[in-house]
Amino acid sequence: MRSGFRKRSATSPSRTLALCGCLCLVAGGVPAAVAQSGGQVLSDAESVRGWQPAVRLTAPGDAKVGQYAVTWTTPAAGSTATLAFPLDARQRAAVARARTLSFWYRADGPARPETLHVKIIAAPLADGWQALYPLPVGAPGEWKRAEISVQEFEDEWGEAPEKNSGAIHLRIGKKDGDAVRVSVDDVRFTPLPAGVAVNAGKRSQKESVKVTPLVTEARAARMAAAAHPRLLLTPGEAAAARRRATQTPWGRAYLEGLRKRGDEAVATPIALPERGGQWYHWYACPKHGTRLQTEGPTRHVCPTDGEVYSGYPYDDVYLSKVHDAYSASMRDLGLLYRLTGEKKYGAKAREILLAYAAKYPSYPLHDINGKERVGGGKVGPQTLDESTWIIPVAQACDMVWDLLSPADVETLKTRLFYPATEVIRQHKMGVHNIQCWKNSAVGTVGLLFGDAALVREAIDDPARGMQTQIREGITDDGPWYEGAWGYHFYTMSALAPLAEAAHRAGIPVYEGEMGERYRRFYAAPLDFAMPNGRLPAFNDSTSASANGNTLYEIAYARWKDPALAAPLTAGSGGGNRANVNAVVAGADSLPVARAKAEPGRNFENSGYAILRAGEGADAAWLCLKYGPHGGGHGHPDKLSFVYYAGGRPLAHDPGITTYGVPVHLGWYKTTLAHNTLTVDEESQRAATGKCLEFRTGADWSGALTDAGTAIPGVTFRRAAFLLPNGAAAFLDLVRVQDGQPRTLDLAVHTPGARPAPPAGVGEPYTPPQKPGYSYLRDVRALKDAGLLRLAAGPDRNAAANVLFAAPTAAAAEATTTYLLGTGVGSNTEDRVPVVIARRRAAGTAYAWALSQPGTPPDSMEAVAVTAASDGSPVPAHEATAARLKVAGTTYLLVANPAGKAIKAGGWSGSDKLACVAQQQ
């Protein structure tokens, strides 16, 4: 039991291999690029002047530039530490107007960092919030060059903006108990060109949003005078809820389960924990990333290898479960009282409420690292946890209001609800899913006690209120801006309690322009779903689905849109209406969802191009991801995709695991874990790409996308095609802007069974100990290869067929090494086949295809492209073409991002994207 937390040359000839069996292959370093010197010096690191205390100099000569570098060893305690370079007023103004910030850095012991980030505080940059930039960790002892585009930060952090001071922080994420030594040298910046504005960030834009108040004086007065209950249901709604609970099959089923839980609660003595709980994300095996199984308050078991964990923080995560169970129980008891009229249920809810009022003041404020600071909670380790906990408690209190004496109300207000609300309100965020929960907590407490000031703050605050969350957080296409479907539904759950309570108070949250945007928020998952109704695990999300989501009971009740009832009657979780939302707010009957064939669609605002072929659950579907990064929950995966065919995803996104384990950042949040391009074995940067062309029709559909600034110094464009039989084809164009060769790794992850390469094929390959690569296993390298064909037979559970074409003469310098192995799926022991097509080049194009088991592509060859005007060769990275034969039909595929007049394989034109069926 473990106690406590641990957290070849271009001219090399191709070779051809023919192998027996299901697997068939046909086969043919890191650059020394150094950032340019120059710029204005912030610190030459020849002295410790300007650095935080405890920084010292390296030994003479142990530096990258000059004689010395500055070096610092973190404290062992804690999961993060920060090396700071404070900025005076002049430096702050200069850094705010910087185009780039550059420096050399290394981590050389005694322990390794898990993450590195730079945070710059330099108003007006990010309006004084902490501008965040990720850094690659690098190999132990390796000097790496940081080149940060200052105006393109990944996220804005902090409790509040800082306008009068500034600093550059190197934030070091590490295991608690480890000491990490870092060194920094030659810190410089280059200024923005004249006339270019400083990026003040999204938060400052929210501060200036003009909001028409919904909580008017008249509505506030009516809200305060309304009878209880008024949050989860009103006295007028109670009769209809009782009827549904007793006269419909699904209502009776819900009431039966509710009564069973209530009777158990009534019979169980109250035993509140003596302290608050800890972070959900600590509750995973640090080796495998697998969620632990609870066998008791101090026994937490890894399902992968059976290892038992106990002590902090695992035992404290268990306490969070206990607190949450009491919160849910109070609401159950209060609702039972309203549905049945039996006072024993209301009395037990009152008893638990008053027990928490007695205990809550003694709970220490603590964060996820056990520190007492703003942002932490008392019942839970974050204001998020405090919010999700207090909302059902407020609903419970509202439903048993008539059983409370005036003294009870005062006790609950002053010792529980208002102290909890103050904990939550001290921590301020911008547009974010967490702020939506905080708004619902503050707003429901305000509505409970008739406190108009709290309700106005929750709904009308222009920087972070519910109106601003809906208007600014929901994209014009409908998805939540963080780009993770799990967080889309999480935000849906966060907005609903306040929206419903406000609606019952006469506040028109479902009406007008804001109401329509809110409706699109519910409609978006239906528009984006794969043919099986599920959504891809993009960004910090697992695979998700609207089917069976009971919040659509509310959506249909409020907007009466038949499409919004579909998740309640569809398969994969739909059809079960035995839930609180159906009983309290649902319609007695639902319209029958009508299946329709969805065409492909480009969602420009959220940045997804969806291609479709065929109909029903066996249709083919491909989603190409090119849009905004998604803030702190985004992944460095520009132009990645998910491909669905034959009833399941055949090229997937790994999604995410719990945040408290090394594999979270070591695999899931790396570029290599996704179906896209990694350059020089380093993950992409936060960026927004664009769609250059989108085509959809009966014969084929396609999208041509650009990764923007995701890979510094590299232009990466991807054309994706979906063909009538469901095969997917890709043309990937890569150009290094300075003309110097770099290592290009194009990865594709194909879940399913695939036979291992026969013995003797390829060479064993040891991946570097770098993020992403260190989690690869059983890798074999086919060096200097040409065509690659991977086919695994007709089994529906087999991995997708993979076919890479050999490069054309225009890309002859880019011979390919194929790395065949496995990556991580749902945990480190869930192995997913991966193919990495590696080239060392300054410009190249990949042509390759995927198809479902049993229908492998017949052949694929790259086709030379020439200028239409004079027949001169066009470099492959400028325009490329390939001929793919699949299911007896040959298609000529063309990607021509610049729209130039070109010729390829008997076709001529200036289309950016073309797919032509040809006779051979």
PDB file of C-alpha atoms in Angstrom, residues 82-311:
ATOM      1  CA  THR A  82       8.081  30.261  -9.863  1.00  0.00           C
ATOM      2  CA  LEU A  83      11.338  31.920 -10.898  1.00  0.00           C
ATOM      3  CA  ALA A  84      10.621  35.644 -11.209  1.00  0.00           C
ATOM      4  CA  PHE A  85      12.210  38.597 -12.978  1.00  0.00           C
ATOM      5  CA  PRO A  86      10.369  41.694 -11.708  1.00  0.00           C
ATOM      6  CA  LEU A  87       9.865  44.552 -14.178  1.00  0.00           C
ATOM      7  CA  ASP A  88      10.182  48.207 -13.330  1.00  0.00           C
ATOM      8  CA  ALA A  89       7.848  50.721 -14.966  1.00  0.00           C
ATOM      9  CA  ARG A  90      10.100  51.266 -17.982  1.00  0.00           C
ATOM     10  CA  GLN A  91      10.681  47.561 -18.529  1.00  0.00           C
ATOM     11  CA  ARG A  92       6.995  46.808 -18.069  1.00  0.00           C
ATOM     12  CA  ALA A  93       6.020  49.257 -20.807  1.00  0.00           C
ATOM     13  CA  ALA A  94       8.678  47.858 -23.136  1.00  0.00           C
ATOM     14  CA  VAL A  95       7.714  44.214 -22.584  1.00  0.00           C
ATOM     15  CA  ALA A  96       4.027  45.032 -23.079  1.00  0.00           C
ATOM     16  CA  ARG A  97       4.950  46.371 -26.521  1.00  0.00           C
ATOM     17  CA  ALA A  98       7.296  43.457 -27.319  1.00  0.00           C
ATOM     18  CA  ARG A  99       6.869  41.356 -30.422  1.00  0.00           C
ATOM     19  CA  THR A 100       9.075  38.535 -29.120  1.00  0.00           C
ATOM     20  CA  LEU A 101      10.697  37.541 -25.847  1.00  0.00           C
ATOM     21  CA  SER A 102      13.635  35.154 -26.149  1.00  0.00           C
ATOM     22  CA  PHE A 103      16.014  33.441 -23.753  1.00  0.00           C
ATOM     23  CA  TRP A 104      17.974  30.233 -23.255  1.00  0.00           C
ATOM     24  CA  TYR A 105      16.865  27.811 -20.542  1.00  0.00           C
ATOM     25  CA  ARG A 106      17.586  24.331 -19.236  1.00  0.00           C
ATOM     26  CA  ALA A 107      16.464  21.980 -16.476  1.00  0.00           C
ATOM     27  CA  ASP A 108      19.315  19.817 -15.239  1.00  0.00           C
ATOM     28  CA  GLY A 109      18.314  18.280 -11.921  1.00  0.00           C
ATOM     29  CA  PRO A 110      18.060  17.139  -9.263  1.00  0.00           C
ATOM     30  CA  ALA A 111      14.542  16.323 -10.543  1.00  0.00           C
ATOM     31  CA  ARG A 112      12.748  16.919 -13.835  1.00  0.00           C
ATOM     32  CA  PRO A 113       9.980  19.460 -14.291  1.00  0.00           C
ATOM     33  CA  GLU A 114       6.693  18.146 -15.663  1.00  0.00           C
ATOM     34  CA  THR A 115       5.688  21.456 -17.267  1.00  0.00           C
ATOM     35  CA  LEU A 116       7.144  24.862 -17.940  1.00  0.00           C
ATOM     36  CA  HIS A 117       5.190  28.037 -18.634  1.00  0.00           C
ATOM     37  CA  VAL A 118       6.109  31.672 -18.972  1.00  0.00           C
ATOM     38  CA  LYS A 119       3.741  34.199 -17.412  1.00  0.00           C
ATOM     39  CA  ILE A 120       4.127  37.864 -18.270  1.00  0.00           C
ATOM     40  CA  ILE A 121       2.455  40.574 -16.211  1.00  0.00           C
ATOM     41  CA  ALA A 122       2.935  43.829 -18.088  1.00  0.00           C
ATOM     42  CA  ALA A 123      -0.143  46.019 -18.518  1.00  0.00           C
ATOM     43  CA  PRO A 124      -1.536  46.920 -21.011  1.00  0.00           C
ATOM     44  CA  LEU A 125      -0.586  43.410 -22.260  1.00  0.00           C
ATOM     45  CA  ALA A 126      -3.568  41.173 -21.363  1.00  0.00           C
ATOM     46  CA  ASP A 127      -4.853  44.262 -19.532  1.00  0.00           C
ATOM     47  CA  GLY A 128      -2.594  43.375 -16.588  1.00  0.00           C
ATOM     48  CA  TRP A 129      -3.724  39.765 -16.248  1.00  0.00           C
ATOM     49  CA  GLN A 130      -1.075  37.034 -16.395  1.00  0.00           C
ATOM     50  CA  ALA A 131      -0.402  36.252 -20.066  1.00  0.00           C
ATOM     51  CA  LEU A 132       0.463  32.553 -20.307  1.00  0.00           C
ATOM     52  CA  TYR A 133       2.821  30.797 -22.761  1.00  0.00           C
ATOM     53  CA  PRO A 134       3.795  27.072 -22.653  1.00  0.00           C
ATOM     54  CA  LEU A 135       7.408  25.966 -23.090  1.00  0.00           C
ATOM     55  CA  PRO A 136       8.793  22.544 -24.086  1.00  0.00           C
ATOM     56  CA  VAL A 137      10.558  20.920 -21.142  1.00  0.00           C
ATOM     57  CA  GLY A 138      13.483  19.574 -23.172  1.00  0.00           C
ATOM     58  CA  ALA A 139      15.964  16.826 -22.391  1.00  0.00           C
ATOM     59  CA  PRO A 140      17.851  16.865 -19.058  1.00  0.00           C
ATOM     60  CA  GLY A 141      20.680  19.372 -19.194  1.00  0.00           C
ATOM     61  CA  GLU A 142      19.799  20.522 -22.720  1.00  0.00           C
ATOM     62  CA  TRP A 143      19.908  24.259 -23.394  1.00  0.00           C
ATOM     63  CA  LYS A 144      16.788  25.227 -25.301  1.00  0.00           C
ATOM     64  CA  ARG A 145      15.894  28.496 -26.936  1.00  0.00           C
ATOM     65  CA  ALA A 146      12.571  30.073 -26.026  1.00  0.00           C
ATOM     66  CA  GLU A 147      11.084  32.292 -28.732  1.00  0.00           C
ATOM     67  CA  ILE A 148       7.792  33.652 -27.418  1.00  0.00           C
ATOM     68  CA  SER A 149       5.392  35.673 -29.523  1.00  0.00           C
ATOM     69  CA  VAL A 150       4.403  38.028 -26.717  1.00  0.00           C
ATOM     70  CA  GLN A 151       1.132  39.187 -28.242  1.00  0.00           C
ATOM     71  CA  GLU A 152      -0.094  35.597 -28.843  1.00  0.00           C
ATOM     72  CA  PHE A 153      -0.611  34.240 -25.334  1.00  0.00           C
ATOM     73  CA  GLU A 154      -2.457  30.989 -24.659  1.00  0.00           C
ATOM     74  CA  ASP A 155      -4.569  32.178 -21.755  1.00  0.00           C
ATOM     75  CA  GLU A 156      -5.092  34.918 -19.164  1.00  0.00           C
ATOM     76  CA  TRP A 157      -4.614  33.866 -15.549  1.00  0.00           C
ATOM     77  CA  GLY A 158      -4.893  35.441 -12.144  1.00  0.00           C
ATOM     78  CA  GLU A 159      -7.296  36.568  -9.452  1.00  0.00           C
ATOM     79  CA  ALA A 160      -7.269  40.180 -10.668  1.00  0.00           C
ATOM     80  CA  PRO A 161      -5.345  42.361 -13.151  1.00  0.00           C
ATOM     81  CA  GLU A 162      -2.197  44.103 -11.948  1.00  0.00           C
ATOM     82  CA  LYS A 163      -1.825  47.560 -13.478  1.00  0.00           C
ATOM     83  CA  ASN A 164       0.983  49.047 -11.377  1.00  0.00           C
ATOM     84  CA  SER A 165       3.667  46.368 -11.304  1.00  0.00           C
ATOM     85  CA  GLY A 166       4.962  43.666 -13.586  1.00  0.00           C
ATOM     86  CA  ALA A 167       7.143  40.587 -13.865  1.00  0.00           C
ATOM     87  CA  ILE A 168       8.228  37.728 -16.080  1.00  0.00           C
ATOM     88  CA  HIS A 169       7.679  34.384 -14.362  1.00  0.00           C
ATOM     89  CA  LEU A 170       9.021  30.971 -15.303  1.00  0.00           C
ATOM     90  CA  ARG A 171       6.371  28.694 -13.771  1.00  0.00           C
ATOM     91  CA  ILE A 172       7.668  25.191 -13.046  1.00  0.00           C
ATOM     92  CA  GLY A 173       5.199  22.343 -12.643  1.00  0.00           C
ATOM     93  CA  LYS A 174       6.638  19.415 -10.736  1.00  0.00           C
ATOM     94  CA  LYS A 175       5.865  16.560  -8.400  1.00  0.00           C
ATOM     95  CA  ASP A 176       5.322  17.502  -4.783  1.00  0.00           C
ATOM     96  CA  GLY A 177       8.499  16.582  -2.927  1.00  0.00           C
ATOM     97  CA  ASP A 178      10.823  17.168  -5.887  1.00  0.00           C
ATOM     98  CA  ALA A 179      13.385  19.938  -6.170  1.00  0.00           C
ATOM     99  CA  VAL A 180      14.004  21.142  -9.729  1.00  0.00           C
ATOM    100  CA  ARG A 181      17.024  23.188 -10.845  1.00  0.00           C
ATOM    101  CA  VAL A 182      16.558  25.555 -13.784  1.00  0.00           C
ATOM    102  CA  SER A 183      18.983  27.921 -15.471  1.00  0.00           C
ATOM    103  CA  VAL A 184      18.244  30.914 -17.697  1.00  0.00           C
ATOM    104  CA  ASP A 185      20.545  32.950 -19.949  1.00  0.00           C
ATOM    105  CA  ASP A 186      20.443  35.979 -22.245  1.00  0.00           C
ATOM    106  CA  VAL A 187      16.897  37.347 -21.882  1.00  0.00           C
ATOM    107  CA  ARG A 188      15.996  39.678 -24.778  1.00  0.00           C
ATOM    108  CA  PHE A 189      12.982  41.190 -26.463  1.00  0.00           C
ATOM    109  CA  THR A 190      12.172  42.763 -29.812  1.00  0.00           C
ATOM    110  CA  PRO A 191       9.614  45.577 -30.098  1.00  0.00           C
ATOM    111  CA  LEU A 192       6.402  45.614 -32.082  1.00  0.00           C
ATOM    112  CA  PRO A 193       6.444  47.534 -35.338  1.00  0.00           C
ATOM    113  CA  ALA A 194       5.173  51.082 -35.060  1.00  0.00           C
ATOM    114  CA  GLY A 195       1.406  51.335 -35.136  1.00  0.00           C
ATOM    115  CA  VAL A 196       0.720  47.751 -34.017  1.00  0.00           C
ATOM    116  CA  ALA A 197      -1.549  47.634 -30.999  1.00  0.00           C
ATOM    117  CA  VAL A 198      -0.819  45.705 -27.811  1.00  0.00           C
ATOM    118  CA  ASN A 199      -3.021  42.640 -27.294  1.00  0.00           C
ATOM    119  CA  ALA A 200      -5.086  43.662 -24.285  1.00  0.00           C
ATOM    120  CA  GLY A 201      -6.760  40.255 -24.185  1.00  0.00           C
ATOM    121  CA  LYS A 202     -10.279  38.965 -24.008  1.00  0.00           C
ATOM    122  CA  ARG A 203     -10.864  39.845 -20.387  1.00  0.00           C
ATOM    123  CA  SER A 204     -10.480  43.554 -21.035  1.00  0.00           C
ATOM    124  CA  GLN A 205     -12.994  43.267 -23.860  1.00  0.00           C
ATOM    125  CA  LYS A 206     -15.490  41.741 -21.448  1.00  0.00           C
ATOM    126  CA  GLU A 207     -15.012  44.659 -19.032  1.00  0.00           C
ATOM    127  CA  SER A 208     -16.280  47.024 -21.724  1.00  0.00           C
ATOM    128  CA  VAL A 209     -19.295  44.936 -22.777  1.00  0.00           C
ATOM    129  CA  LYS A 210     -22.492  46.941 -22.530  1.00  0.00           C
ATOM    130  CA  VAL A 211     -25.166  44.860 -20.853  1.00  0.00           C
ATOM    131  CA  THR A 212     -28.820  45.778 -20.692  1.00  0.00           C
ATOM    132  CA  PRO A 213     -29.755  44.832 -17.122  1.00  0.00           C
ATOM    133  CA  LEU A 214     -32.279  42.047 -16.779  1.00  0.00           C
ATOM    134  CA  VAL A 215     -32.611  42.429 -13.023  1.00  0.00           C
ATOM    135  CA  THR A 216     -34.618  45.651 -13.020  1.00  0.00           C
ATOM    136  CA  GLU A 217     -35.979  47.258  -9.872  1.00  0.00           C
ATOM    137  CA  ALA A 218     -39.477  45.999 -10.627  1.00  0.00           C
ATOM    138  CA  ARG A 219     -38.299  42.444 -11.201  1.00  0.00           C
ATOM    139  CA  ALA A 220     -36.162  42.578  -8.080  1.00  0.00           C
ATOM    140  CA  ALA A 221     -39.170  43.612  -6.026  1.00  0.00           C
ATOM    141  CA  ARG A 222     -41.300  40.799  -7.419  1.00  0.00           C
ATOM    142  CA  MET A 223     -38.461  38.340  -6.852  1.00  0.00           C
ATOM    143  CA  ALA A 224     -38.139  39.308  -3.183  1.00  0.00           C
ATOM    144  CA  ALA A 225     -41.877  39.036  -2.596  1.00  0.00           C
ATOM    145  CA  ALA A 226     -42.362  35.671  -4.303  1.00  0.00           C
ATOM    146  CA  ALA A 227     -43.361  32.723  -2.185  1.00  0.00           C
ATOM    147  CA  HIS A 228     -41.053  29.822  -1.498  1.00  0.00           C
ATOM    148  CA  PRO A 229     -40.129  27.492  -3.092  1.00  0.00           C
ATOM    149  CA  ARG A 230     -38.873  29.482  -6.088  1.00  0.00           C
ATOM    150  CA  LEU A 231     -35.583  27.983  -7.286  1.00  0.00           C
ATOM    151  CA  LEU A 232     -36.168  24.417  -8.518  1.00  0.00           C
ATOM    152  CA  LEU A 233     -39.932  24.759  -8.727  1.00  0.00           C
ATOM    153  CA  THR A 234     -42.664  27.163  -7.616  1.00  0.00           C
ATOM    154  CA  PRO A 235     -45.855  26.460  -5.659  1.00  0.00           C
ATOM    155  CA  GLY A 236     -47.735  26.734  -8.942  1.00  0.00           C
ATOM    156  CA  GLU A 237     -45.456  24.141 -10.581  1.00  0.00           C
ATOM    157  CA  ALA A 238     -45.554  21.739  -7.652  1.00  0.00           C
ATOM    158  CA  ALA A 239     -48.993  20.368  -8.521  1.00  0.00           C
ATOM    159  CA  ALA A 240     -47.930  19.544 -12.097  1.00  0.00           C
ATOM    160  CA  ALA A 241     -44.709  17.976 -10.789  1.00  0.00           C
ATOM    161  CA  ARG A 242     -46.706  15.796  -8.358  1.00  0.00           C
ATOM    162  CA  ARG A 243     -48.973  14.719 -11.194  1.00  0.00           C
ATOM    163  CA  ARG A 244     -46.036  13.748 -13.417  1.00  0.00           C
ATOM    164  CA  ALA A 245     -44.404  11.937 -10.485  1.00  0.00           C
ATOM    165  CA  THR A 246     -47.499   9.837  -9.819  1.00  0.00           C
ATOM    166  CA  GLN A 247     -49.296   9.498 -13.160  1.00  0.00           C
ATOM    167  CA  THR A 248     -46.537   8.849 -15.721  1.00  0.00           C
ATOM    168  CA  PRO A 249     -44.440   5.639 -15.813  1.00  0.00           C
ATOM    169  CA  TRP A 250     -41.195   7.575 -15.883  1.00  0.00           C
ATOM    170  CA  GLY A 251     -42.357   9.916 -13.120  1.00  0.00           C
ATOM    171  CA  ARG A 252     -43.297   7.010 -10.892  1.00  0.00           C
ATOM    172  CA  ALA A 253     -39.935   5.364 -11.530  1.00  0.00           C
ATOM    173  CA  TYR A 254     -38.156   8.564 -10.543  1.00  0.00           C
ATOM    174  CA  LEU A 255     -40.249   9.019  -7.420  1.00  0.00           C
ATOM    175  CA  GLU A 256     -39.620   5.419  -6.393  1.00  0.00           C
ATOM    176  CA  GLY A 257     -35.848   5.915  -6.591  1.00  0.00           C
ATOM    177  CA  LEU A 258     -36.101   9.285  -4.888  1.00  0.00           C
ATOM    178  CA  ARG A 259     -38.113   7.801  -2.022  1.00  0.00           C
ATOM    179  CA  LYS A 260     -35.615   4.962  -1.610  1.00  0.00           C
ATOM    180  CA  ARG A 261     -32.753   7.443  -1.298  1.00  0.00           C
ATOM    181  CA  GLY A 262     -34.783   9.620   1.025  1.00  0.00           C
ATOM    182  CA  ASP A 263     -35.699   6.768   3.333  1.00  0.00           C
ATOM    183  CA  GLU A 264     -32.047   5.770   3.560  1.00  0.00           C
ATOM    184  CA  ALA A 265     -31.104   9.341   4.428  1.00  0.00           C
ATOM    185  CA  VAL A 266     -33.792   9.620   7.089  1.00  0.00           C
ATOM    186  CA  ALA A 267     -32.563   6.401   8.723  1.00  0.00           C
ATOM    187  CA  THR A 268     -28.856   7.369   8.635  1.00  0.00           C
ATOM    188  CA  PRO A 269     -27.313   9.462  11.430  1.00  0.00           C
ATOM    189  CA  ILE A 270     -25.593  12.654  10.266  1.00  0.00           C
ATOM    190  CA  ALA A 271     -21.792  12.408  10.397  1.00  0.00           C
ATOM    191  CA  LEU A 272     -20.281  15.398   8.589  1.00  0.00           C
ATOM    192  CA  PRO A 273     -16.564  15.286   7.774  1.00  0.00           C
ATOM    193  CA  GLU A 274     -14.282  17.253  10.096  1.00  0.00           C
ATOM    194  CA  ARG A 275     -12.647  19.036   7.169  1.00  0.00           C
ATOM    195  CA  GLY A 276     -13.193  19.872   3.531  1.00  0.00           C
ATOM    196  CA  GLY A 277     -12.323  17.618   0.643  1.00  0.00           C
ATOM    197  CA  GLN A 278      -9.659  17.623  -2.064  1.00  0.00           C
ATOM    198  CA  TRP A 279      -9.342  17.858  -5.846  1.00  0.00           C
ATOM    199  CA  TYR A 280     -11.105  15.230  -7.964  1.00  0.00           C
ATOM    200  CA  HIS A 281      -8.133  15.151 -10.355  1.00  0.00           C
ATOM    201  CA  TRP A 282      -5.776  13.790  -7.689  1.00  0.00           C
ATOM    202  CA  TYR A 283      -7.870  10.609  -7.599  1.00  0.00           C
ATOM    203  CA  ALA A 284      -5.973   8.623 -10.224  1.00  0.00           C
ATOM    204  CA  CYS A 285      -3.050   6.249 -10.368  1.00  0.00           C
ATOM    205  CA  PRO A 286       0.035   8.398 -11.041  1.00  0.00           C
ATOM    206  CA  LYS A 287       1.640   5.575 -13.064  1.00  0.00           C
ATOM    207  CA  HIS A 288      -1.236   4.666 -15.389  1.00  0.00           C
ATOM    208  CA  GLY A 289      -3.508   7.698 -15.268  1.00  0.00           C
ATOM    209  CA  THR A 290      -6.404   5.371 -14.395  1.00  0.00           C
ATOM    210  CA  ARG A 291      -9.208   6.616 -12.165  1.00  0.00           C
ATOM    211  CA  LEU A 292      -8.967   4.936  -8.750  1.00  0.00           C
ATOM    212  CA  GLN A 293     -11.701   2.716  -7.356  1.00  0.00           C
ATOM    213  CA  THR A 294     -12.913   3.405  -3.836  1.00  0.00           C
ATOM    214  CA  GLU A 295     -12.957   0.431  -1.470  1.00  0.00           C
ATOM    215  CA  GLY A 296     -13.203   2.500   1.687  1.00  0.00           C
ATOM    216  CA  PRO A 297     -12.392   5.927   3.176  1.00  0.00           C
ATOM    217  CA  THR A 298      -8.667   5.107   3.277  1.00  0.00           C
ATOM    218  CA  ARG A 299      -8.408   2.454   0.561  1.00  0.00           C
ATOM    219  CA  HIS A 300      -8.183   3.580  -3.066  1.00  0.00           C
ATOM    220  CA  VAL A 301      -7.275   0.970  -5.686  1.00  0.00           C
ATOM    221  CA  CYS A 302      -5.764   1.236  -9.156  1.00  0.00           C
ATOM    222  CA  PRO A 303      -7.853  -1.014 -11.429  1.00  0.00           C
ATOM    223  CA  THR A 304      -4.892  -1.542 -13.761  1.00  0.00           C
ATOM    224  CA  ASP A 305      -2.483  -3.255 -11.366  1.00  0.00           C
ATOM    225  CA  GLY A 306      -4.361  -3.415  -8.043  1.00  0.00           C
ATOM    226  CA  GLU A 307      -1.998  -1.093  -6.170  1.00  0.00           C
ATOM    227  CA  VAL A 308      -3.626   0.506  -3.134  1.00  0.00           C
ATOM    228  CA  TYR A 309      -3.207   4.197  -2.287  1.00  0.00           C
ATOM    229  CA  SER A 310      -4.094   5.871   0.997  1.00  0.00           C
ATOM    230  CA  GLY A 311      -3.447   9.083   2.898  1.00  0.00           C
TER     231      GLY A 311
END
